[in-house]
Tab-separated table of C-alpha atoms and ligand atoms in Angstrom:
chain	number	residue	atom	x	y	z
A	15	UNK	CA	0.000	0.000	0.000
A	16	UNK	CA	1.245	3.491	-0.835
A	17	UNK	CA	1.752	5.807	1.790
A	18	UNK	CA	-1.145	8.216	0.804
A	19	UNK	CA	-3.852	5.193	0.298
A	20	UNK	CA	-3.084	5.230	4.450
A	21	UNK	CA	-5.317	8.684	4.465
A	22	UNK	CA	-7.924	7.169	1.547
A	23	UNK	CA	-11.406	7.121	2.747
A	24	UNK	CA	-12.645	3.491	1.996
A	25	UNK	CA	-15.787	2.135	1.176
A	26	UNK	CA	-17.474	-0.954	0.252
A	27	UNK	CA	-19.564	0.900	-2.500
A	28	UNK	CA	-23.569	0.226	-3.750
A	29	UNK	CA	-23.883	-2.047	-6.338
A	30	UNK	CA	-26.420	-0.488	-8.405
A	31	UNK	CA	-28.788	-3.231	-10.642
A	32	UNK	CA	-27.365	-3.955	-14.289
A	33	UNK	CA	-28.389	-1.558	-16.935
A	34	UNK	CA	-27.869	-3.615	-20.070
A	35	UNK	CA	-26.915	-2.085	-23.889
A	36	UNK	CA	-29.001	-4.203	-25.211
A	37	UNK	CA	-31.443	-2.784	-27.832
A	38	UNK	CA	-34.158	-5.271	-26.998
A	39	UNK	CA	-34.854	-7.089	-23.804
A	40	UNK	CA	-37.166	-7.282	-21.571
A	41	UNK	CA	-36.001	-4.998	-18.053
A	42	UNK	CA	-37.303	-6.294	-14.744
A	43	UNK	CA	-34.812	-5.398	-12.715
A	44	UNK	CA	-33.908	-2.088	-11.095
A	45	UNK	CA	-37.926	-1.538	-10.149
A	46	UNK	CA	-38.460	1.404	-13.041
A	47	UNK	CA	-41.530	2.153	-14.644
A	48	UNK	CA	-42.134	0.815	-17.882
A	49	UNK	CA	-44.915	3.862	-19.015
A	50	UNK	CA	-43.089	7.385	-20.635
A	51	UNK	CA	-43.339	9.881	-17.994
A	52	UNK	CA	-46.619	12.560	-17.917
A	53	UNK	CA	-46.852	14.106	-21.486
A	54	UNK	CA	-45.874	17.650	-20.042
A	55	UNK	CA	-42.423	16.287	-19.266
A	56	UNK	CA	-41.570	15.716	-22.812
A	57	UNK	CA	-42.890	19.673	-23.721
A	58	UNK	CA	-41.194	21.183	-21.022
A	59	UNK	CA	-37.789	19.516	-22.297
A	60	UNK	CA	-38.934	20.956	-26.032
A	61	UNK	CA	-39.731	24.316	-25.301
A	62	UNK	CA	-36.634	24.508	-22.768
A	63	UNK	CA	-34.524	27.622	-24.015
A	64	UNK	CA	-30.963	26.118	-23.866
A	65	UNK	CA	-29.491	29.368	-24.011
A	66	UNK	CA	-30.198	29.385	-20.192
A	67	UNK	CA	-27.490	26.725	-20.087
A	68	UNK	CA	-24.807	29.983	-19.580
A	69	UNK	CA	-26.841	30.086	-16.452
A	70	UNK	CA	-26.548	28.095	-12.755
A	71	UNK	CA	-30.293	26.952	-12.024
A	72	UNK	CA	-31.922	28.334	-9.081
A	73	UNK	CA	-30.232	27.234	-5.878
A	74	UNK	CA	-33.373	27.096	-4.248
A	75	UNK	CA	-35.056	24.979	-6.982
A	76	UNK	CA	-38.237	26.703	-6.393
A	77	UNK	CA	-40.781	25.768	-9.152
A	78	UNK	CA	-40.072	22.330	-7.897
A	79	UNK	CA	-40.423	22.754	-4.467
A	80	UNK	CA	-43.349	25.436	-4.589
A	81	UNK	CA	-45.116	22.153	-7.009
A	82	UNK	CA	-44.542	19.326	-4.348
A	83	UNK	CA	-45.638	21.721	-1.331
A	84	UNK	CA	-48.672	22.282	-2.953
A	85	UNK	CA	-49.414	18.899	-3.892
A	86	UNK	CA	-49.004	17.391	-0.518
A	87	UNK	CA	-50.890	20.411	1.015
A	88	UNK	CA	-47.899	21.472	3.142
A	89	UNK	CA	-45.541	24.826	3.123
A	90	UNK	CA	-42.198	25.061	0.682
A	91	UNK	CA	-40.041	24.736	4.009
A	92	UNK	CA	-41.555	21.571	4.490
A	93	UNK	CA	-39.666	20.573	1.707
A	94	UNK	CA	-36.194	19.525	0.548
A	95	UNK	CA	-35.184	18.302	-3.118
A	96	UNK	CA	-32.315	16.669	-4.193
A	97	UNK	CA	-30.727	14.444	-7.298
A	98	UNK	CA	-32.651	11.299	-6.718
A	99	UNK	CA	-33.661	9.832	-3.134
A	100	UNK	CA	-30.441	8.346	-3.226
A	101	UNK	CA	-29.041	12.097	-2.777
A	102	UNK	CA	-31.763	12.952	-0.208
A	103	UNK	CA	-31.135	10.566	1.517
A	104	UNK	CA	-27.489	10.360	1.731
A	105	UNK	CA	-27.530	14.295	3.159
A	106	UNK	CA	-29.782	12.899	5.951
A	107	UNK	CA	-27.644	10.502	6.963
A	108	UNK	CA	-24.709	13.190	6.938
A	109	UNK	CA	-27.091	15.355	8.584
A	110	UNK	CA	-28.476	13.220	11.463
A	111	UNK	CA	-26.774	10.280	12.104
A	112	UNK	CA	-23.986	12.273	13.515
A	113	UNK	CA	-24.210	10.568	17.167
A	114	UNK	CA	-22.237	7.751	19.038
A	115	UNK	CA	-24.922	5.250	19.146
A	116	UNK	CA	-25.707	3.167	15.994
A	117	UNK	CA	-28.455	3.185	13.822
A	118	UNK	CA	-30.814	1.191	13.358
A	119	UNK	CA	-32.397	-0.513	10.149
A	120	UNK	CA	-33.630	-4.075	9.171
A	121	UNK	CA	-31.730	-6.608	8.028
A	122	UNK	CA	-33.198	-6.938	4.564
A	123	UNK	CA	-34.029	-3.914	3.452
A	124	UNK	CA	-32.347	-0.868	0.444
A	125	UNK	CA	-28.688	-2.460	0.623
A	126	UNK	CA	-28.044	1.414	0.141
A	127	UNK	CA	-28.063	1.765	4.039
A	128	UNK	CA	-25.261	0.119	5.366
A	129	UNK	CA	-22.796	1.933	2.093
A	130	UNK	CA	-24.011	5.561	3.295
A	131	UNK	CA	-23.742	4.474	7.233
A	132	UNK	CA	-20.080	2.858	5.587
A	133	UNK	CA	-18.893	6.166	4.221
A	134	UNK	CA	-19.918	8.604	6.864
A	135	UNK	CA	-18.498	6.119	9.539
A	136	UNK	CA	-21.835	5.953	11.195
A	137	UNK	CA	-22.142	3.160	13.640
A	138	UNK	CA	-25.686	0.976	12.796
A	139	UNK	CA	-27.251	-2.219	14.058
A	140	UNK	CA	-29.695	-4.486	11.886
A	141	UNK	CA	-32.772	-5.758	13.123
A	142	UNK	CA	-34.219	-9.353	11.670
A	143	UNK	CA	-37.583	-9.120	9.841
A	144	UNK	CA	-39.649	-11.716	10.706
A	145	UNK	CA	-40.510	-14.796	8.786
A	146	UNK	CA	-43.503	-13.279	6.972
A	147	UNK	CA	-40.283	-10.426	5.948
A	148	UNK	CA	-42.267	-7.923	7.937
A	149	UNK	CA	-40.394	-4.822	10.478
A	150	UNK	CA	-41.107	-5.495	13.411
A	151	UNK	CA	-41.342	-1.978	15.045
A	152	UNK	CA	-40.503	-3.372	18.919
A	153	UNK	CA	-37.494	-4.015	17.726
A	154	UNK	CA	-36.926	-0.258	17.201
A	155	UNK	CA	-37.576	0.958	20.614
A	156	UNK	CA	-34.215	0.388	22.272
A	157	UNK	CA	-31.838	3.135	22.398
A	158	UNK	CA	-30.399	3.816	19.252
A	159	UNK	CA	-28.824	7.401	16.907
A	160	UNK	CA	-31.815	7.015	14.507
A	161	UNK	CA	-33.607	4.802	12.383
A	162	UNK	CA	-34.030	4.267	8.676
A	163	UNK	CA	-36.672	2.073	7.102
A	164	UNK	CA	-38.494	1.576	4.120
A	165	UNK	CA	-41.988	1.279	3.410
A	166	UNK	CA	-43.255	-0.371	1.655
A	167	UNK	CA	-39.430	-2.464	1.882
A	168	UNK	CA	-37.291	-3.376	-0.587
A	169	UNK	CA	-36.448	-5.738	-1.563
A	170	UNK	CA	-39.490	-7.223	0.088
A	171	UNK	CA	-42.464	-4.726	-1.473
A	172	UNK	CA	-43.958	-5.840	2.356
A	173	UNK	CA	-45.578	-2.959	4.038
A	174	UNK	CA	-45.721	-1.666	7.604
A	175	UNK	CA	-48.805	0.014	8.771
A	176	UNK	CA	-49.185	2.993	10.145
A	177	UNK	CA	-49.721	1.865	13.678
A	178	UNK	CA	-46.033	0.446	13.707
A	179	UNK	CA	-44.862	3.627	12.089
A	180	UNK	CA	-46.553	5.875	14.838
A	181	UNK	CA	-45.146	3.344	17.945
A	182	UNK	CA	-41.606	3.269	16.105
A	183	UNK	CA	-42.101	7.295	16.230
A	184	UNK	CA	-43.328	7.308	19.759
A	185	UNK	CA	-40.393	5.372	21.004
A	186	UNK	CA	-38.424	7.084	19.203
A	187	UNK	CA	-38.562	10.765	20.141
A	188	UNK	CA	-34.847	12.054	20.511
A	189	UNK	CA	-33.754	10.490	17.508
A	190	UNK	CA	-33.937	11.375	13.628
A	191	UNK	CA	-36.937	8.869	11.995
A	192	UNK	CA	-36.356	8.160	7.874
A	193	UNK	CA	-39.296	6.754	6.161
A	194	UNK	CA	-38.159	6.447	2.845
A	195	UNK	CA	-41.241	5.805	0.824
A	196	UNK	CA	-40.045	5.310	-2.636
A	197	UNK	CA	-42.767	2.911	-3.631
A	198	UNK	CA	-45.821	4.028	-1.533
A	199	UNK	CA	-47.417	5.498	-4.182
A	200	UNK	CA	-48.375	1.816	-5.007
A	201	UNK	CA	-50.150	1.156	-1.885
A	202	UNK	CA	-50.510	1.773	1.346
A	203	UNK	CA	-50.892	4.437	4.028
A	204	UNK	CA	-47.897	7.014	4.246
A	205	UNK	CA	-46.845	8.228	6.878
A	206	UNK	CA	-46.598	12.098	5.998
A	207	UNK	CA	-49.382	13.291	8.073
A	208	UNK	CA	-47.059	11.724	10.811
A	209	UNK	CA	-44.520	15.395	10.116
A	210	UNK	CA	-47.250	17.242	11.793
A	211	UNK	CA	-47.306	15.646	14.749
A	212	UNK	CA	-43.464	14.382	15.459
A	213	UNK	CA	-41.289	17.341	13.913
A	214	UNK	CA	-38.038	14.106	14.053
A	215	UNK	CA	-39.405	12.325	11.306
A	216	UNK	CA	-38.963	12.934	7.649
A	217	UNK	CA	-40.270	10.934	4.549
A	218	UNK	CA	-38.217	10.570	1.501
A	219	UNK	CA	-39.958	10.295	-1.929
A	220	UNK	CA	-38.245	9.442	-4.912
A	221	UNK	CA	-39.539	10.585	-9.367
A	222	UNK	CA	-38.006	7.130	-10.328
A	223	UNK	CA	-40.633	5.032	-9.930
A	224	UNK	CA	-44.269	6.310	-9.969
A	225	UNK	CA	-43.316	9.513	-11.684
A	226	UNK	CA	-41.688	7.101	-14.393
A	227	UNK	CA	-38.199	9.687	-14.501
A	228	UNK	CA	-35.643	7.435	-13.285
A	229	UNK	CA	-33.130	9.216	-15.561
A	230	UNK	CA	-33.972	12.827	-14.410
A	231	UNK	CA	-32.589	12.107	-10.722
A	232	UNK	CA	-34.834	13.576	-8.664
A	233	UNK	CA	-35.661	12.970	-5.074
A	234	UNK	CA	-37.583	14.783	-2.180
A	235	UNK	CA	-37.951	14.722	1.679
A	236	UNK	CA	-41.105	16.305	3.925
A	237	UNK	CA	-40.273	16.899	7.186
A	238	UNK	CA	-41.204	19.697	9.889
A	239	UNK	CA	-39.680	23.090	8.977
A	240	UNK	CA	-36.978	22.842	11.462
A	241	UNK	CA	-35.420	19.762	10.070
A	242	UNK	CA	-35.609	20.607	6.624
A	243	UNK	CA	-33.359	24.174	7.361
A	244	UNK	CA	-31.053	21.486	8.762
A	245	UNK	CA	-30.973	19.800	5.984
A	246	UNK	CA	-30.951	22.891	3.251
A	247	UNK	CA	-27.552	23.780	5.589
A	248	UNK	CA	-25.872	20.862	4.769
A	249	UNK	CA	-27.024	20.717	1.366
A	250	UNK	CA	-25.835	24.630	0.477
A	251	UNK	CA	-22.544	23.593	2.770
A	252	UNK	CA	-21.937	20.657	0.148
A	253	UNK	CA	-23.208	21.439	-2.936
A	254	UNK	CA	-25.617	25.172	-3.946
A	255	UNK	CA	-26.631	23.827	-7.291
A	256	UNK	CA	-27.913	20.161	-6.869
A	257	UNK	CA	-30.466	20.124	-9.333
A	258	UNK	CA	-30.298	21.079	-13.004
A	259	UNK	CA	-32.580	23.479	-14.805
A	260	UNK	CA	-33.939	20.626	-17.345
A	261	UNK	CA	-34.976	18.790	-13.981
A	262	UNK	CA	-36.296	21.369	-11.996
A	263	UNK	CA	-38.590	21.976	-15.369
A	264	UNK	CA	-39.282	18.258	-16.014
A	265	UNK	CA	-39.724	17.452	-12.063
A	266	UNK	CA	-42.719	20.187	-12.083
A	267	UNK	CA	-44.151	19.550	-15.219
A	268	UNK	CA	-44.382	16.066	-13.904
A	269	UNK	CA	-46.379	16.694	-10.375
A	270	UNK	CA	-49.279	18.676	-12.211
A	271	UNK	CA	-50.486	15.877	-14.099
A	272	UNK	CA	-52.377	14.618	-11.514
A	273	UNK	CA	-54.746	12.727	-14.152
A	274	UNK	CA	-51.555	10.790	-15.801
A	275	UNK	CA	-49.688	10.031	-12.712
A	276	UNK	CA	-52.770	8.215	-11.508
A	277	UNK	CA	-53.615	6.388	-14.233
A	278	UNK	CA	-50.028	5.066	-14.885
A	279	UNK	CA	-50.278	3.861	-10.988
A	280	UNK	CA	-53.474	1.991	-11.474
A	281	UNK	CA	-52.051	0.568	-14.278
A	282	UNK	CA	-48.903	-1.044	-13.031
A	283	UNK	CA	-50.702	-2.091	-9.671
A	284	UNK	CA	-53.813	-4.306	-12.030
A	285	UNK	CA	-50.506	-5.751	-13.402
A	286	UNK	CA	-49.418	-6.194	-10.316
A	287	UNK	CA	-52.372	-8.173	-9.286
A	288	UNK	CA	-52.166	-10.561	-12.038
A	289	UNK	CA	-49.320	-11.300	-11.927
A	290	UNK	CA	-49.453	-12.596	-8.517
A	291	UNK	CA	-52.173	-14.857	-9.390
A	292	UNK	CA	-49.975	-16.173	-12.149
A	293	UNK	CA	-47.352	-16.458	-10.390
A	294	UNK	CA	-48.797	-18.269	-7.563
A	295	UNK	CA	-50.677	-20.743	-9.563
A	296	UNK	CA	-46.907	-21.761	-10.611
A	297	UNK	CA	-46.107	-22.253	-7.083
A	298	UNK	CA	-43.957	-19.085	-6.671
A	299	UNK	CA	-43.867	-18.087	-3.105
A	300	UNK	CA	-44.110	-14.093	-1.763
A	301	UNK	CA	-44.833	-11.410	0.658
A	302	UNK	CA	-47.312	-9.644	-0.340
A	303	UNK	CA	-46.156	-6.938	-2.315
A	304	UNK	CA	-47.621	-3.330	-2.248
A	305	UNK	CA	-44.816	-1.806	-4.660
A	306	UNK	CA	-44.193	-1.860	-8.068
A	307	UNK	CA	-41.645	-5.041	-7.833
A	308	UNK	CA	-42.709	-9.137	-6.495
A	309	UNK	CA	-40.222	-10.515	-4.615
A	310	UNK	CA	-40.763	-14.601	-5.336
A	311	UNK	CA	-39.148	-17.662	-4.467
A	312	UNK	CA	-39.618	-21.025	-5.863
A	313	UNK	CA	-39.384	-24.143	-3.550
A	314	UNK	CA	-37.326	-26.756	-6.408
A	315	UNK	CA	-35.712	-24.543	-8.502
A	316	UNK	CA	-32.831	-22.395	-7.340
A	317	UNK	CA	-33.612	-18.563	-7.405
A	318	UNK	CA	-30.184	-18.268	-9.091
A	319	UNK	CA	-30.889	-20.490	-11.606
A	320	UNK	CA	-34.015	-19.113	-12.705
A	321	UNK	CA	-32.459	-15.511	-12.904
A	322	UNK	CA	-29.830	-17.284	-15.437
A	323	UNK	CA	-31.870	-18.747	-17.397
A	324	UNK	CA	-34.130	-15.398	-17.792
A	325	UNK	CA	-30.968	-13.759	-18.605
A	326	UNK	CA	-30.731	-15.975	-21.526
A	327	UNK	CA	-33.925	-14.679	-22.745
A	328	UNK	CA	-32.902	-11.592	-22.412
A	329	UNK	CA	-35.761	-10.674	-19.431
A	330	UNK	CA	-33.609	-9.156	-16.890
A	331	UNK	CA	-34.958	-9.723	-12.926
A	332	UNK	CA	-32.738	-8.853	-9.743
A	333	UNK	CA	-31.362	-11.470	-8.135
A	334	UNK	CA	-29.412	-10.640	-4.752
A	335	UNK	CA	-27.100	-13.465	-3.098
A	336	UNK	CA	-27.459	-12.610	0.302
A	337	UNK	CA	-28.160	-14.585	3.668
A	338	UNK	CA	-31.842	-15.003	3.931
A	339	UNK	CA	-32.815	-13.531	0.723
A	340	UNK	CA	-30.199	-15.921	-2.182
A	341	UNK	CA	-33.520	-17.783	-2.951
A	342	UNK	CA	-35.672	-14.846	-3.947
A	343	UNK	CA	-36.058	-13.214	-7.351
A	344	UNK	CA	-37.181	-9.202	-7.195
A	345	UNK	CA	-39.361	-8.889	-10.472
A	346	UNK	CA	-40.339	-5.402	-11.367
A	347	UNK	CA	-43.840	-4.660	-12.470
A	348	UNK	CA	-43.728	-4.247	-16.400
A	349	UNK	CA	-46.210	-3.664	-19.109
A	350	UNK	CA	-48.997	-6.571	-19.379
A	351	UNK	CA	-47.070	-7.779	-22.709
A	352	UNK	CA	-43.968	-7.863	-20.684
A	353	UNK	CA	-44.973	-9.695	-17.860
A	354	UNK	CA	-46.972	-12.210	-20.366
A	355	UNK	CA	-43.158	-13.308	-21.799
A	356	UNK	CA	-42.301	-13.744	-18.441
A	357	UNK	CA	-45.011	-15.777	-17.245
A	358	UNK	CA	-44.807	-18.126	-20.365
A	359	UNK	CA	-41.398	-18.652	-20.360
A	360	UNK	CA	-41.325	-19.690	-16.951
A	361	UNK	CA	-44.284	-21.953	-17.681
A	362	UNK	CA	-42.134	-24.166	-20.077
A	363	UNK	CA	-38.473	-23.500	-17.883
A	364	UNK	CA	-40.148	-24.580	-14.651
B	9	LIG	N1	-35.009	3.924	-1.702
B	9	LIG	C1	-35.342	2.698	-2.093
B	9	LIG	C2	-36.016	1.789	-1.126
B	9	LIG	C3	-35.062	2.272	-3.404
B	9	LIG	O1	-35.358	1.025	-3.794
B	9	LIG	C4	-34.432	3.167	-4.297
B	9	LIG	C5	-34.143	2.729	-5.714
B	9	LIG	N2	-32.918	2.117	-5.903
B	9	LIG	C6	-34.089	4.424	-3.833
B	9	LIG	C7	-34.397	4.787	-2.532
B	9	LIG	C8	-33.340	5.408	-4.674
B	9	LIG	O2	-34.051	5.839	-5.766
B	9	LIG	P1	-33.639	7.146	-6.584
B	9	LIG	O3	-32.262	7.568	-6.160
B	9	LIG	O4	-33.707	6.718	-8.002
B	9	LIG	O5	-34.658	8.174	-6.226
């Protein structure tokens, strides 16, 4: 080793899920949306005056934020953008996990979490899901520097109710809460109204998945006012000009098409449905998912073996070879056609 690798911050880095060349194949595996984003997306980007390229974009990001406050019903400083959730929720863990005592976060959940905790030498503990792969909020109440989950999980698409968000909150009350919601539009309660009423908790949201704009990177948190200026500090500390102009266009554009953004959602969740049935009349096993991904096992066929053999068809799934979870395939919700290839190719492989 070099002398100056001695002073190299190391770190075990994400592994993000393959993003093929191919031209044509079938991608079920980094949970995006198969649907084009809400039609206004595509004009903003054509009437976008590129000349204002010369220009940095507004620090403050405002016609995003202003759009997301008044979606949710809450006030801009409730709110705090960022390149992706990934971003967001990287500056939270700089921000706020910043104490002695670890962290805590399940065992199977975003494999995100231990790489941030990793980097910013943040001490964390991992609590088991239980059989069913559900959180079991008890588990959270012992004293701890904060704690991260998400909900619905990944890989698990299991979600936690409300009730076990609110005890995990009332147990919780000295300590920074993340709920990083990235698939919730797909079912199942969120926990925002929660900001009101515990001003330690804040609720990431992610444009990759519902919002179909996994390539425009953009992420959001919601959060009381004070923890969101705490936030905005270490943001304009680390970086003024996060997001780009073409986003900040696109991002709004995107959040008032209510109509669209709805209809994509009910889309991908009767696929959802389906698919389940399909997949359980082949004997797949699975939590029940409430996201926009099915995370199945198969009792006689290795899980690795079926992601192989997919990958010879071209239909890309995620397969992760972990304890507890090397058995599981994460299949992302696709279009009907999609998911039909799937299904029949498995009929004659299995
Ligand atoms: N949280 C969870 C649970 C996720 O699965 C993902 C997607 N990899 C993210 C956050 C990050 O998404 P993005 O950075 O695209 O907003």
């Amino acid at each position: 080793m070099s002398n100056w690798e001695k002073n190299v911050r190391k770190v075990v880095p994400y592994v993000p899920g393959e993003q093929p060349k191919l031209t044509s194949m079938i991608k079920l595996n980094t949970n995006e949306n198969p649907y084009p984003p809400a039609p206004g997306v595509a004009k903003a980007l054509a009437s976008y005056d590129v000349d204002k390229e010369r220009l940095y974009p507004d620090p403050t990001a405002d016609v995003l934020v202003s759009a997301l406050a008044k979606y949710h019903g809450i006030d801009k400083e409730n709110v705090f953008v960022g390149v992706g959730s990934d971003d967001v929720l990287s500056m939270c863990f700089l921000t706020f996990f910043n104490g002695e005592r670890p962290i805590l976060f399940p065992d199977i959940t975003y494999s995100f979490y231990d790489v941030w905790a990793g980097l910013y030498r943040i001490p964390y503990k991992t609590k088991a899901l239980d059989e069913d792969f559900n959180i079991v909020p008890e588990d959270y109440f012992e004293e701890n520097g904060g704690v991260v989950f998400a909900n619905p999980n990944a890989p698990t698409g299991a979600l936690m109710s409300l009730e076990g968000i609110r005890t995990i909150l009332e147990h919780n009350r000295d300590v920074v809460v993340i709920a990083d919601e990235a698939y919730i539009d797909f079912g199942g309660d969120t926990a925002l109204p929660l900001i009101r009423e515990f001003d330690n908790l804040l609720v990431v949201r992610t444009f990759s998945k519902s919002r179909s704009m996994a390539g425009t990177r953009i992420g959001y948190a919601m959060g009381d006012k004070k923890i969101i200026k705490y936030l905005n500090d270490a943001k304009f500390s680390f970086n003024s000009y996060t997001m780009n102009r073409t986003s900040l266009a696109m991002g709004a554009a995107s959040v008032e098409d209510e109509e669209y953004f709805r209809k994509t959602i009910d889309r991908i969740v009767a696929t959802r449905e389906r698919v389940k049935k399909e997949l359980k009349t082949l004997g797949f096993t699975f939590a029940d998912s409430k996201s926009n991904f099915i995370f199945a096992s198969y009792k006689t066929k290795k899980a690795e073996d079926i992601f192989t053999a997919l990958r010879e068809e071209n239909i890309f799934v995620r397969y992760f070879k972990k304890p507890r979870i090397d058995n599981y395939l994460r299949i992302t919700i696709g279009t009907d056609e999609e998911m039909d290839t799937l299904i029949s190719f498995l009929k004659k492989y299995l």
